[in-house]
Coordinates of C-alpha atoms in Angstrom, one line a residue:
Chain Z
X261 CA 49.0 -2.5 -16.0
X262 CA 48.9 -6.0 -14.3
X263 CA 48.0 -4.3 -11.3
X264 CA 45.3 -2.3 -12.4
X265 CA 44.2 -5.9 -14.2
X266 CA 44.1 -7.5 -10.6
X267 CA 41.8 -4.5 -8.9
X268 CA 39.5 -4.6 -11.9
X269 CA 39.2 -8.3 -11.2
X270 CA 39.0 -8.1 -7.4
X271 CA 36.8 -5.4 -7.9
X272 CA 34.2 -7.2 -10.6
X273 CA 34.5 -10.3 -8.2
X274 CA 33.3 -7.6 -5.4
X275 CA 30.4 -6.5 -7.4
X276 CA 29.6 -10.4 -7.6
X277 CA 28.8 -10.3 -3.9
X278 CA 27.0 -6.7 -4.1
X279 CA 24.7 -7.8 -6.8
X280 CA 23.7 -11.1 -5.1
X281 CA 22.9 -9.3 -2.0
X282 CA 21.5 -6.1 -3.5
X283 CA 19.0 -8.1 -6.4
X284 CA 17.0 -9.8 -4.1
X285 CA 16.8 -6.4 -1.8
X286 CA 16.0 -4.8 -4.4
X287 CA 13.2 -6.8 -5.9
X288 CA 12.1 -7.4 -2.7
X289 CA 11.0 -3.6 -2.6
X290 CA 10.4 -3.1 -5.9
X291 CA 7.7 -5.0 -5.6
X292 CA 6.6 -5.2 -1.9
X293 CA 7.9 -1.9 -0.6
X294 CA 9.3 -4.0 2.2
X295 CA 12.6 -2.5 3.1
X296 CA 14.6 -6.0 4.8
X297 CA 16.9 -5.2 6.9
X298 CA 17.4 -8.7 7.7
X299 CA 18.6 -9.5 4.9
X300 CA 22.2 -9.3 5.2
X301 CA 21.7 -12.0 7.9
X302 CA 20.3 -14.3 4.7
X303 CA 23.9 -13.6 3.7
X304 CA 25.4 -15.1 6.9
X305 CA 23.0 -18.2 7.3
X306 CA 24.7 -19.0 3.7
X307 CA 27.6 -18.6 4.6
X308 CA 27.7 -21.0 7.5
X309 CA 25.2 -22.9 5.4
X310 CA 28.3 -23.5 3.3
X311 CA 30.9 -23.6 5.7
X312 CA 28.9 -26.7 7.7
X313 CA 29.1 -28.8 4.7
X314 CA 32.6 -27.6 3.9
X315 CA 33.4 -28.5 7.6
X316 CA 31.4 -31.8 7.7
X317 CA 30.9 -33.8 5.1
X318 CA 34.8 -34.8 5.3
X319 CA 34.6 -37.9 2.8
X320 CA 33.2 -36.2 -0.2
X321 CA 36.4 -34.6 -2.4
X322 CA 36.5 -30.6 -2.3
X323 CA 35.1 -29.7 -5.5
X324 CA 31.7 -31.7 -5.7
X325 CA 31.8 -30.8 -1.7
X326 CA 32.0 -27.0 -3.1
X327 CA 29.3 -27.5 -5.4
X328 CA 26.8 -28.8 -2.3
X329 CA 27.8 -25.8 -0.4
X330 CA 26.5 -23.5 -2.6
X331 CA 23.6 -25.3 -3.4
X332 CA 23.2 -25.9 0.2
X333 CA 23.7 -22.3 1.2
X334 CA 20.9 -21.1 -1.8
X335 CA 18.3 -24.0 -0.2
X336 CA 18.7 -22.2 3.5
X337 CA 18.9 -18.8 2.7
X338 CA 15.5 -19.5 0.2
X339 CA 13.9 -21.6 3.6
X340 CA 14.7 -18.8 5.6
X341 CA 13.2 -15.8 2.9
X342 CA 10.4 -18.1 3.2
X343 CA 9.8 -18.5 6.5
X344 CA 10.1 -14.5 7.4
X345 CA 7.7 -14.1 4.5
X346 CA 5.0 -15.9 5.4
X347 CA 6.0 -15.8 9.4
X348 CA 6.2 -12.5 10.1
X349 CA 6.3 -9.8 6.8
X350 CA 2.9 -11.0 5.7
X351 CA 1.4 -9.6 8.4
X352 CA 2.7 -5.9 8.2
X353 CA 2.4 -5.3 4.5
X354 CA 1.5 -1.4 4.0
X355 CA 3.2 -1.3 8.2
X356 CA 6.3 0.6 6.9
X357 CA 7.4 1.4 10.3
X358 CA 6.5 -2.2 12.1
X359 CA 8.4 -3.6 9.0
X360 CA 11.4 -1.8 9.5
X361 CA 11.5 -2.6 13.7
X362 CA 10.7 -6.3 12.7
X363 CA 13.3 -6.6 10.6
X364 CA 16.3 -4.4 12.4
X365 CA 15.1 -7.0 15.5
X366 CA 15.2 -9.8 13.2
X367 CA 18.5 -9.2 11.6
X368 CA 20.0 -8.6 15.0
X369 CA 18.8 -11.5 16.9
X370 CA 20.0 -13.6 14.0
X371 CA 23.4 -12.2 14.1
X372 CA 23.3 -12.9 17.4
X373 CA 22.0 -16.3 17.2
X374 CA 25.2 -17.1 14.6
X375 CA 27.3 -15.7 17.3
X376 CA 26.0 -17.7 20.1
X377 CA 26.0 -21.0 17.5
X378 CA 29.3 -20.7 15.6
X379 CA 30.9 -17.9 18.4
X380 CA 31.9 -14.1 16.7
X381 CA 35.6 -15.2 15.8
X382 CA 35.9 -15.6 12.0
X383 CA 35.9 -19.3 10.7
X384 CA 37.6 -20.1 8.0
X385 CA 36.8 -22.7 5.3
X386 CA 37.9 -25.8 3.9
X387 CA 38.2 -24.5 0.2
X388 CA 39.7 -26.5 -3.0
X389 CA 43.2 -26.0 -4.0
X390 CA 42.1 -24.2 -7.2
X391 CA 40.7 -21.2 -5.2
X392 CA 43.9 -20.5 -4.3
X393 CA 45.6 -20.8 -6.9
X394 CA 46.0 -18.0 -9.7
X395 CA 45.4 -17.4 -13.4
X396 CA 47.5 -15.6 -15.3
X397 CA 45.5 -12.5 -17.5
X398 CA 47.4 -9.3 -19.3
X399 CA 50.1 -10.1 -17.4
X400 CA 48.2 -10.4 -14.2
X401 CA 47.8 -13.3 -11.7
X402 CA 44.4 -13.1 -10.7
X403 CA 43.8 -15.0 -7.7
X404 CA 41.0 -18.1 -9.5
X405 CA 38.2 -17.2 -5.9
X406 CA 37.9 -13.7 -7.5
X407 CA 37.2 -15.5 -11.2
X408 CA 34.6 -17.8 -9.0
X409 CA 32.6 -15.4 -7.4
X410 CA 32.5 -13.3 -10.6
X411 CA 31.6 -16.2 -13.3
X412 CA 29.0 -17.7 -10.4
X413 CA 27.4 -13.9 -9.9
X414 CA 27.1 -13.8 -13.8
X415 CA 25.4 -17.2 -14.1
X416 CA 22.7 -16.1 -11.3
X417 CA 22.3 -12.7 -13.1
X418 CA 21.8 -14.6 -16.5
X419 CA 19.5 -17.2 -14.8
X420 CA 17.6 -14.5 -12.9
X421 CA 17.1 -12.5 -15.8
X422 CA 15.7 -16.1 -17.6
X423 CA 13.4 -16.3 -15.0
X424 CA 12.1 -13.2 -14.9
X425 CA 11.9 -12.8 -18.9
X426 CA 10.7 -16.0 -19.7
X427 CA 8.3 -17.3 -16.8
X428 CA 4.8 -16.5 -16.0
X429 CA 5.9 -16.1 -12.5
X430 CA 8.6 -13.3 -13.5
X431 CA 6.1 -11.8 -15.5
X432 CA 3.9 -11.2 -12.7
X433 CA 6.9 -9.8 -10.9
X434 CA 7.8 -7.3 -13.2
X435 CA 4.6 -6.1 -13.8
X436 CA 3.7 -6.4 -9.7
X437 CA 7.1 -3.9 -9.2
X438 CA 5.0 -1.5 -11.7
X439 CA 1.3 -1.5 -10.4
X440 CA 0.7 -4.8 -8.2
X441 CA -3.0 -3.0 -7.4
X442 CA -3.1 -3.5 -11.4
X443 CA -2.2 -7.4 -11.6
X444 CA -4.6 -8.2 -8.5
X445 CA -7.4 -6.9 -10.7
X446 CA -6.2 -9.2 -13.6
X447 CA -7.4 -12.4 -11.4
X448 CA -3.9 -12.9 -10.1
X449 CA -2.6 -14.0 -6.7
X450 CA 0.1 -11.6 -6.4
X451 CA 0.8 -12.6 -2.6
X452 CA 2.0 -15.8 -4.0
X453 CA 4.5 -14.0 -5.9
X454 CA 5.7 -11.7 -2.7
X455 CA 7.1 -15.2 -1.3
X456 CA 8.4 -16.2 -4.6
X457 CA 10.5 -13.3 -4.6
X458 CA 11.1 -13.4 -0.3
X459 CA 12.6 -17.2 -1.5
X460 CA 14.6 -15.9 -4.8
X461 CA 16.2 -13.1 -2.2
X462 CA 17.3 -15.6 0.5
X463 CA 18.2 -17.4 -2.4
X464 CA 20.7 -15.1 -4.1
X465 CA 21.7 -13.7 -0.3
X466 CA 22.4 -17.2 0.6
X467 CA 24.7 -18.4 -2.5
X468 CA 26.2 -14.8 -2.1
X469 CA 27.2 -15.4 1.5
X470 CA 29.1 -18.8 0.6
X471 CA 30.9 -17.1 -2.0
X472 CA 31.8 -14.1 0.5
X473 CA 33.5 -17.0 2.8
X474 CA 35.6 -17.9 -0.2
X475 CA 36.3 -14.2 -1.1
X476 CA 37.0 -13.0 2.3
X477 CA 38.5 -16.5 3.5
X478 CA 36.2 -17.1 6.7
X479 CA 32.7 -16.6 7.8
X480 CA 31.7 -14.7 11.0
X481 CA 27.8 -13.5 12.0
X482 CA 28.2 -9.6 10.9
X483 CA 29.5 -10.6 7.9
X484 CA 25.9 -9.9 5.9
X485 CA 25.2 -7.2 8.2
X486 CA 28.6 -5.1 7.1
X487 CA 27.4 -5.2 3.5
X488 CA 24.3 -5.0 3.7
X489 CA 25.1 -0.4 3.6
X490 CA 26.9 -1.4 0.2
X491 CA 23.8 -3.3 -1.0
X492 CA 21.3 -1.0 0.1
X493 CA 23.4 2.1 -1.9
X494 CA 23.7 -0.6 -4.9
X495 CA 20.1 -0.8 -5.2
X496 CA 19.2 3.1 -4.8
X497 CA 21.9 3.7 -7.4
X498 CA 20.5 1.0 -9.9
X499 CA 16.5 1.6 -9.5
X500 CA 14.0 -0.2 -6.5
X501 CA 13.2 -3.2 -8.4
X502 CA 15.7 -3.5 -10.9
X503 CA 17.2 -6.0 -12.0
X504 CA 19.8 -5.2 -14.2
X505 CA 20.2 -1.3 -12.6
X506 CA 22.0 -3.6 -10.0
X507 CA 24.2 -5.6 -11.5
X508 CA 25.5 -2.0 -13.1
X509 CA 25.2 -0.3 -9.5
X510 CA 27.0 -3.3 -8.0
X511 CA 29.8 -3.2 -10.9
X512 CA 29.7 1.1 -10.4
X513 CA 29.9 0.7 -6.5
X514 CA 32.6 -1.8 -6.5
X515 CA 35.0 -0.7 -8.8
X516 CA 35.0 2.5 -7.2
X517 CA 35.7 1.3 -3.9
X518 CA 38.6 -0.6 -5.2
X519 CA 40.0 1.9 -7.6
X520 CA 40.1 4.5 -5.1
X521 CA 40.9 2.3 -2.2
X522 CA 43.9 1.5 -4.2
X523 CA 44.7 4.9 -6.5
X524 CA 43.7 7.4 -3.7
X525 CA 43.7 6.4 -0.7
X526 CA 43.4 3.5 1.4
X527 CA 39.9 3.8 3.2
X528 CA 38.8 6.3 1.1
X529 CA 36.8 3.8 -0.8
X530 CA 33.6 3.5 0.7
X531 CA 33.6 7.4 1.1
X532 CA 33.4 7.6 -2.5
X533 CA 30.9 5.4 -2.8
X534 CA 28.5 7.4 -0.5
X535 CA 29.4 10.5 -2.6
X536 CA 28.4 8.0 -6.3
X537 CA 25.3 7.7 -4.3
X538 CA 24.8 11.3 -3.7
X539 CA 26.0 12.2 -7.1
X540 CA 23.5 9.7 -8.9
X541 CA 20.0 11.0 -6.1
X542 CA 21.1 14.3 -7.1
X543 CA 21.1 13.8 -11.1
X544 CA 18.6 10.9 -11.1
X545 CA 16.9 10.0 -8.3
X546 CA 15.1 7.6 -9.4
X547 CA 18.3 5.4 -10.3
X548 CA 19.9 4.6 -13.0
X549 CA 17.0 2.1 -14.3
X550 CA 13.9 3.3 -12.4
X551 CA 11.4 1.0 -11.9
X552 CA 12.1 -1.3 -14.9
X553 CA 12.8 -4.7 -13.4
X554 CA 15.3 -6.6 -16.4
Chain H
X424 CA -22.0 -15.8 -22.1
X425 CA -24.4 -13.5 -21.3
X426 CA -23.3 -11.7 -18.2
X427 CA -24.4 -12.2 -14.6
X428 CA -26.5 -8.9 -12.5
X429 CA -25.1 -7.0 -10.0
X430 CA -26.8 -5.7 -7.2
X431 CA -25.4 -3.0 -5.0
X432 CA -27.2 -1.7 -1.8
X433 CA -26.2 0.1 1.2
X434 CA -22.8 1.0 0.1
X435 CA -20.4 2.7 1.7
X436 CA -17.1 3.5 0.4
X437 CA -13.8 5.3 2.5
X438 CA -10.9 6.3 1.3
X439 CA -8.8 7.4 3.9
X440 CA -10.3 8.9 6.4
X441 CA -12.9 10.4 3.5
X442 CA -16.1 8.4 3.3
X443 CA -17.1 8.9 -0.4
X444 CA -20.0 6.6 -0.9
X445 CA -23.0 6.6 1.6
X446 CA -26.0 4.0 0.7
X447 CA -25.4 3.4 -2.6
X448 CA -28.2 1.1 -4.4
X449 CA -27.6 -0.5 -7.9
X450 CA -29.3 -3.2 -9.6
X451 CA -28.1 -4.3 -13.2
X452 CA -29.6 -6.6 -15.2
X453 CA -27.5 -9.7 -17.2
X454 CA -26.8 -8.3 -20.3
X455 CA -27.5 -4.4 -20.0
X456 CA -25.1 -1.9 -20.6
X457 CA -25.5 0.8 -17.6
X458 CA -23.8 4.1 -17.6
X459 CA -22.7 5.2 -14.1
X460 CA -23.1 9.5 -14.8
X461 CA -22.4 12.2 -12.4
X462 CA -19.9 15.2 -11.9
X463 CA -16.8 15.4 -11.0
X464 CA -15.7 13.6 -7.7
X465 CA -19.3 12.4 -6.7
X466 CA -18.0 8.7 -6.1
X467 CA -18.2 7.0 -10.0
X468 CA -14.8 5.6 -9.7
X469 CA -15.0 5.1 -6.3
X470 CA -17.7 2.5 -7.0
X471 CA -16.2 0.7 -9.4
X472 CA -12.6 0.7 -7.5
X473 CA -14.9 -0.9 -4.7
X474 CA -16.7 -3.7 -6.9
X475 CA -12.9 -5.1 -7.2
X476 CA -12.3 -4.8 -4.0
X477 CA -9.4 -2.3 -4.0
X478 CA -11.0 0.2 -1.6
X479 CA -12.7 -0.7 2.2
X480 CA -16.6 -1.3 1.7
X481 CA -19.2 -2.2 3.6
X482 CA -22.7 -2.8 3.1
X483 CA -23.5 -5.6 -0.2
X484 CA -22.4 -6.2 -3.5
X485 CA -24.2 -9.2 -5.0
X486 CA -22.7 -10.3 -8.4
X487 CA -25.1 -13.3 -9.4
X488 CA -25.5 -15.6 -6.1
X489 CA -22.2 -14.1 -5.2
X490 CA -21.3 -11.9 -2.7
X491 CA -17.9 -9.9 -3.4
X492 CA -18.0 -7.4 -0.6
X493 CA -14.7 -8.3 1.6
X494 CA -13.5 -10.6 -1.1
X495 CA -9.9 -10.3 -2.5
X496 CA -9.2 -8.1 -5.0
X497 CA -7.8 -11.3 -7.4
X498 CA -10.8 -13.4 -6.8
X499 CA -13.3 -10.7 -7.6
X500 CA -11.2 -10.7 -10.8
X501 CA -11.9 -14.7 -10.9
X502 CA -15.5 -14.7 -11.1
X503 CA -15.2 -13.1 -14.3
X504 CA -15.1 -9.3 -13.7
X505 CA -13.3 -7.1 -16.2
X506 CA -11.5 -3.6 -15.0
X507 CA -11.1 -1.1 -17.3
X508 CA -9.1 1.8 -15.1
X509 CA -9.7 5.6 -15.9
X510 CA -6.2 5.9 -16.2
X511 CA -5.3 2.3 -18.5
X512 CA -3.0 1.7 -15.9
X513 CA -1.0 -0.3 -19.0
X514 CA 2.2 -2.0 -17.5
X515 CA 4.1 0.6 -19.6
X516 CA 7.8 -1.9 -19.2
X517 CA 5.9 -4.7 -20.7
X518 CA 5.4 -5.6 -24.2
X519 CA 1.9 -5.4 -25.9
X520 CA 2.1 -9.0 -26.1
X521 CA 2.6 -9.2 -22.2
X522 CA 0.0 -6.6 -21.4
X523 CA -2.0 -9.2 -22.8
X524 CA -0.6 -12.5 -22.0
X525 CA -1.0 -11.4 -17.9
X526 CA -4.8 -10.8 -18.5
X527 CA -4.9 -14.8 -19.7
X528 CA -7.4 -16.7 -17.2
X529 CA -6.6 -20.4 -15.9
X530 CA -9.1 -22.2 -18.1
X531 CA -10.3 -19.5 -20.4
X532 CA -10.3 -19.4 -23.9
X533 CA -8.2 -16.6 -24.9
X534 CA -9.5 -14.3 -28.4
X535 CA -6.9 -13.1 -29.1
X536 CA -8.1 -13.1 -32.7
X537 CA -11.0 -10.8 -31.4
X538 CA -8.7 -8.4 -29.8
X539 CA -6.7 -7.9 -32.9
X540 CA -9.5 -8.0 -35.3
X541 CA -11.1 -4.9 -32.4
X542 CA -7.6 -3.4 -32.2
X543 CA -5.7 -3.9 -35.6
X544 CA -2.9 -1.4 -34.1
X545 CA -1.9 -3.7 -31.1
X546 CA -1.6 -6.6 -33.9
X547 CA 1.4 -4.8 -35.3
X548 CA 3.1 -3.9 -32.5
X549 CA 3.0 -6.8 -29.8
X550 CA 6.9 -6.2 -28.9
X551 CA 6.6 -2.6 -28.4
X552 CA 6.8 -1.7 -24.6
X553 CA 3.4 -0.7 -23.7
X554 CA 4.5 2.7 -22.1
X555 CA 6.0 4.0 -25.2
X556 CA 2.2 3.6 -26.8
X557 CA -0.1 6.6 -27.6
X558 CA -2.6 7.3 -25.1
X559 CA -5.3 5.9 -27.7
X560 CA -3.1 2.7 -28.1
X561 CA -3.1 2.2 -24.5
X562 CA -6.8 2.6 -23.9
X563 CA -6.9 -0.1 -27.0
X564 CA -4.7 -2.2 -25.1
X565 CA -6.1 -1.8 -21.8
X566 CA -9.6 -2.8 -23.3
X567 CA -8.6 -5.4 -25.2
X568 CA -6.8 -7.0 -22.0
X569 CA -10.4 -6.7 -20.4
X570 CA -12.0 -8.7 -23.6
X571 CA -9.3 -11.2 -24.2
X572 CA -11.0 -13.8 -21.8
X573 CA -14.8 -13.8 -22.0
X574 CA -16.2 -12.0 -18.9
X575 CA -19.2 -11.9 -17.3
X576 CA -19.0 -8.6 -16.7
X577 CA -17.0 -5.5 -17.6
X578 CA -16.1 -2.6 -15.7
X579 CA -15.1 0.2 -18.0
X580 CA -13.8 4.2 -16.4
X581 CA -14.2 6.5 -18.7
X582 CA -12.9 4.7 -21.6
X583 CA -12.3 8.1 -24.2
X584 CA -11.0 10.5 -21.9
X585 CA -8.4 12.7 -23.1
X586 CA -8.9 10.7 -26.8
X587 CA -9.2 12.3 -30.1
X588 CA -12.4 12.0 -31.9
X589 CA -11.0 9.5 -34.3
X590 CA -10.2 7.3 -31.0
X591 CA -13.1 7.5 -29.6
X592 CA -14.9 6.0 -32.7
X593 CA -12.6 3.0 -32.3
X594 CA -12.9 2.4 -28.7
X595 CA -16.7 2.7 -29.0
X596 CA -16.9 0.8 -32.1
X597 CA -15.0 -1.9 -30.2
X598 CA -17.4 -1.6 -27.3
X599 CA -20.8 -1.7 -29.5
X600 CA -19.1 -5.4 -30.8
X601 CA -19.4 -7.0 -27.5
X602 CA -22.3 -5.5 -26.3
X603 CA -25.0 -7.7 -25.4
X604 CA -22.1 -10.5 -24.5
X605 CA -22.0 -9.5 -20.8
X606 CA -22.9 -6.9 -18.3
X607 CA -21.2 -3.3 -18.6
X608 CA -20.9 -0.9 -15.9
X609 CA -19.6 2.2 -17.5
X610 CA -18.0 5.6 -16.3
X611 CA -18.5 8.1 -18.9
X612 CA -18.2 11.9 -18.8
X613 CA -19.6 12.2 -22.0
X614 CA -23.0 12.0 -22.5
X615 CA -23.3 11.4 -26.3
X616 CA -20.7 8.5 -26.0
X617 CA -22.9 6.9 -23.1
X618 CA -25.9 6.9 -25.2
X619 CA -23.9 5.3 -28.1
X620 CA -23.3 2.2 -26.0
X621 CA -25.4 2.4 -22.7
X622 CA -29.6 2.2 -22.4
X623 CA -29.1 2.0 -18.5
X624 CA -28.1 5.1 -16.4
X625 CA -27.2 5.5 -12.9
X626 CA -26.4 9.1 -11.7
X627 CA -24.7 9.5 -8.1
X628 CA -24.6 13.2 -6.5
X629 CA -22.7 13.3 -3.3
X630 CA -21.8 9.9 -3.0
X631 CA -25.8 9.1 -3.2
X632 CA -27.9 7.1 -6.2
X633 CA -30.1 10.5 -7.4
X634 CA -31.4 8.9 -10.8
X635 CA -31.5 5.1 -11.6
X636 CA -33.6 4.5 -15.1
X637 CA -33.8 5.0 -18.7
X638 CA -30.5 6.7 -20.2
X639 CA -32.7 8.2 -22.8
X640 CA -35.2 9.4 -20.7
X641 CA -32.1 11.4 -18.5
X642 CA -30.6 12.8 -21.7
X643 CA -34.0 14.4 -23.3
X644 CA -34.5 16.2 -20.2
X645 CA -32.5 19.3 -19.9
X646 CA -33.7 20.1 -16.2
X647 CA -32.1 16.4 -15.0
X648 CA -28.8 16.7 -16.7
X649 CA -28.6 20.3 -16.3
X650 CA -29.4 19.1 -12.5
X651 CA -27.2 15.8 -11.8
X652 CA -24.7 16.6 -14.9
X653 CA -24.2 20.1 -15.3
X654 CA -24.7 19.7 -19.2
X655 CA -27.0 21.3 -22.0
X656 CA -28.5 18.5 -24.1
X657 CA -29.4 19.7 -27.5

């Protein structure tokens, strides 16, 4: 029991990640039918993001110096969505193919870029002693970085979901993902929102990458780039553009890589989760939510 | 508000590789309702699609001192143009109420008492998702996002197509109230609706203007809209 307690919690803590990576993906084509393949490398510039100040700023005490990481990490990776937005994307919207040879290019040369800054050995992080630690549940001692990542991934969902339901810039969103010809004709500036979104990506990628350093203990350049495959299958399985579809995908995909990884076989895990994806484009290929962005 | 004119001429239209419209001319006066009348596929939608900018154009489209040809689909929206599509094009995940609130202008008064009063059904069900609507609640709902902010003119596709006879009433009920407020330029495949709402008429053939005038003159002459139409006036 206590050890099916502790996969369920590494795996929900897993699915954290995934849905920080996969949302902004996934909106990001919902509504733009841009296909980023540079965003797993928002993932990485959060995570060094992150690791600088860990590494740093040596007088401030762990925990606040945690709480600038992240917020650090979410400012660069939403300065970088930005900046490929309006740099380079803008300029090939409808270019399916230029978009996906800009942004295999861009992902790489970033990667590379980490590599030649930071070198391609893992660095690990100056983390607070509570990370480390564990918390005792049905019997279980559930290591308190798994908790973190999972009660962090909830609060973005819940603040995302805010956003999007209760703003008039989220309203535009979801009804750009549907029809964006539609909300032109209304009088509004949907390009506005398409860097909105680019910045809410880089956003989520980037406070997802500083929590991947404290899940996987240590940062290195491919780290975004590895699962960025999960996130992509997380956001076919949930619905282009849906919101909530990928905080169940990311929860679906996860849990099955760690139940089977652990139950089955060791390795076995991310097979299964190509054969979830298969399973789900065979019965409902259009995801589990479609189109429907909360 | 009274509406502003429109004047189209030289027009031409592609879609693709097709090139649909070739030399269109249209002049509409501030205030008229115009029916735009042809067969199938001759370019009606086409046209309008083009006024807002949604399809490549060249040539001139003058609305007031204004010229909209090349302009972005949004701020030909922002000089007060209305677009009814032929298919609602309703954001069916959204509310009523959000249908509606996205049509709200910057600095517009919104009626939303007018809309209601127009459309008594959307009233009662603001917080139903617009996709799970009847098709004659979503043509209600499309329209009344096109009236909520006073427009200057209104660009209406076939507005009772595939609508029961009862919903039709309605919708041109509903359109006879705010005649006379602004310009219309309106797609109809029905003749007897068209004369219910429009004095104007416009017939294309081929991507061409073949008739501009009287609507009433066009519909008491069998030979014309047995010609341009392909209908049998009685």
């Amino acid at each position: 029991m206590s050890s099916f307690v502790l996969n369920t919690a590494s795996g929900l803590g897993l699915a954290g990640l995934y849905f920080l990576l996969a949302s902004g993906l996934s909106l990001i084509f919902g509504l733009m039918n841009v296909l980023n393949l540079a965003h797993g490398a928002f993932f990485a510039v959060g995570g060094y993001s992150a690791w600088i100040v860990m590494d740093r700023m040596d007088g401030i005490p762990l925990g606040l110096r945690f709480v600038i990481a992240v917020l650090a990490a979410a400012l660069s990776g939403a300065i970088v969505g930005v900046a490929v937005e309006r740099g380079l994307i803008k300029r090939l919207y409808g270019l399916h193919v230029e978009q996906i040879l800009l942004t295999i290019g861009l992902g790489t040369a970033m990667v590379a870029l980490m590599g030649g800054w930071f070198s391609y050995d893992p660095r690990l992080m100056a983390q607070p002693a509570w990370f480390g630690q564990t918390t005792t549940f049905l019997g279980a001692n559930i290591p308190n970085n798994r908790l973190l990542v999972l009660v962090l991934a909830v609060l973005a969902l819940v603040v995302l979901l805010a956003f999007l339901r209760r703003t008039r810039h989220g309203l535009i969103i979801r009804a750009g993902v549907e029809n964006p010809g539609m909300v032109r004709a209304l009088g509004v500036d949907v390009d506005r929102s398409f860097t909105i979104v680019f910045a809410i990506g880089g956003m989520l990628a980037g406070i997802g990458g500083s929590l991947a350093t404290v899940y996987f203990n240590g940062i290195s350049p491919g780290l975004g780039t590895t699962q960025l495959i999960f996130a992509f299958i997380v956001v076919v399985i949930g619905g282009l553009g849906s919101v909530s579809g990928t905080a169940i995908a990311a929860t679906l995909v996860a849990l099955t890589q760690v139940y089977v990884n652990n139950y089955v076989g060791t390795g076995l895990g991310s097979i299964s989760v190509v054969v979830l994806l298969a399973v789900v484009l065979l019965v409902r290929p259009q995801g589990l939510l479609g189109r429907q962005v909360l | 508000m009274r509406g502003e004119s429109l004047q189209i001429s030289d027009l031409h239209v592609w879609r693709g590789e097709a090139h649909i419209l070739h030399g269109v001319g249209i002049e509409i006066a501030p205030g008229k309702v115009t029916a735009l009348l042809g067969r199938n596929g001759v370019g009606k939608t086409t046209t309008l699609l083009a006024i807002m900018g949604l399809l490549r154009s060249e040539g001139s489209i003058r609305f007031g001192d204004t010229e909209l040809v090349g302009m972005a689909t949004h701020r030909v929206a922002r000089q007060g143009i209305a677009y009814v599509p032929e298919d609602r094009e309703v954001f069916t995940t959204l509310s009523v109420a959000e249908n509606l609130r996205l049509s709200e202008r910057a600095g517009a008064e919104h009626r939303y008492d007018l809309v209601y009063e127009l459309f008594p059904d959307l009233a009662v069900r603001k917080e139903q998702a617009a996709g799970t609507l009847s098709g004659g609640q979503q043509q209600m709902l499309a329209l009344g996002r096109a009236l909520l902010d006073e427009t200057s003119m209104l660009l209406i596709d076939e507005p009772t197509k595939g609508l029961a006879p009862i919903v039709i009433d309605d919708v041109v009920e509903a359109l006879q109230r705010v005649r006379g407020e602004t310009t219309v330029l309106l797609v109809e495949q029905n003749l007897a609706v068209a004369r219910r709402l429009a004095t104007d008429a416009v017939v294309l053939d081929e991507g061409a203007v073949v008739y501009s005038g009287d609507l009433e003159t066009l519909a008491s002459d069998p030979a014309l809209t047995g010609r341009y139409l392909g209908v049998e006036v009685r």
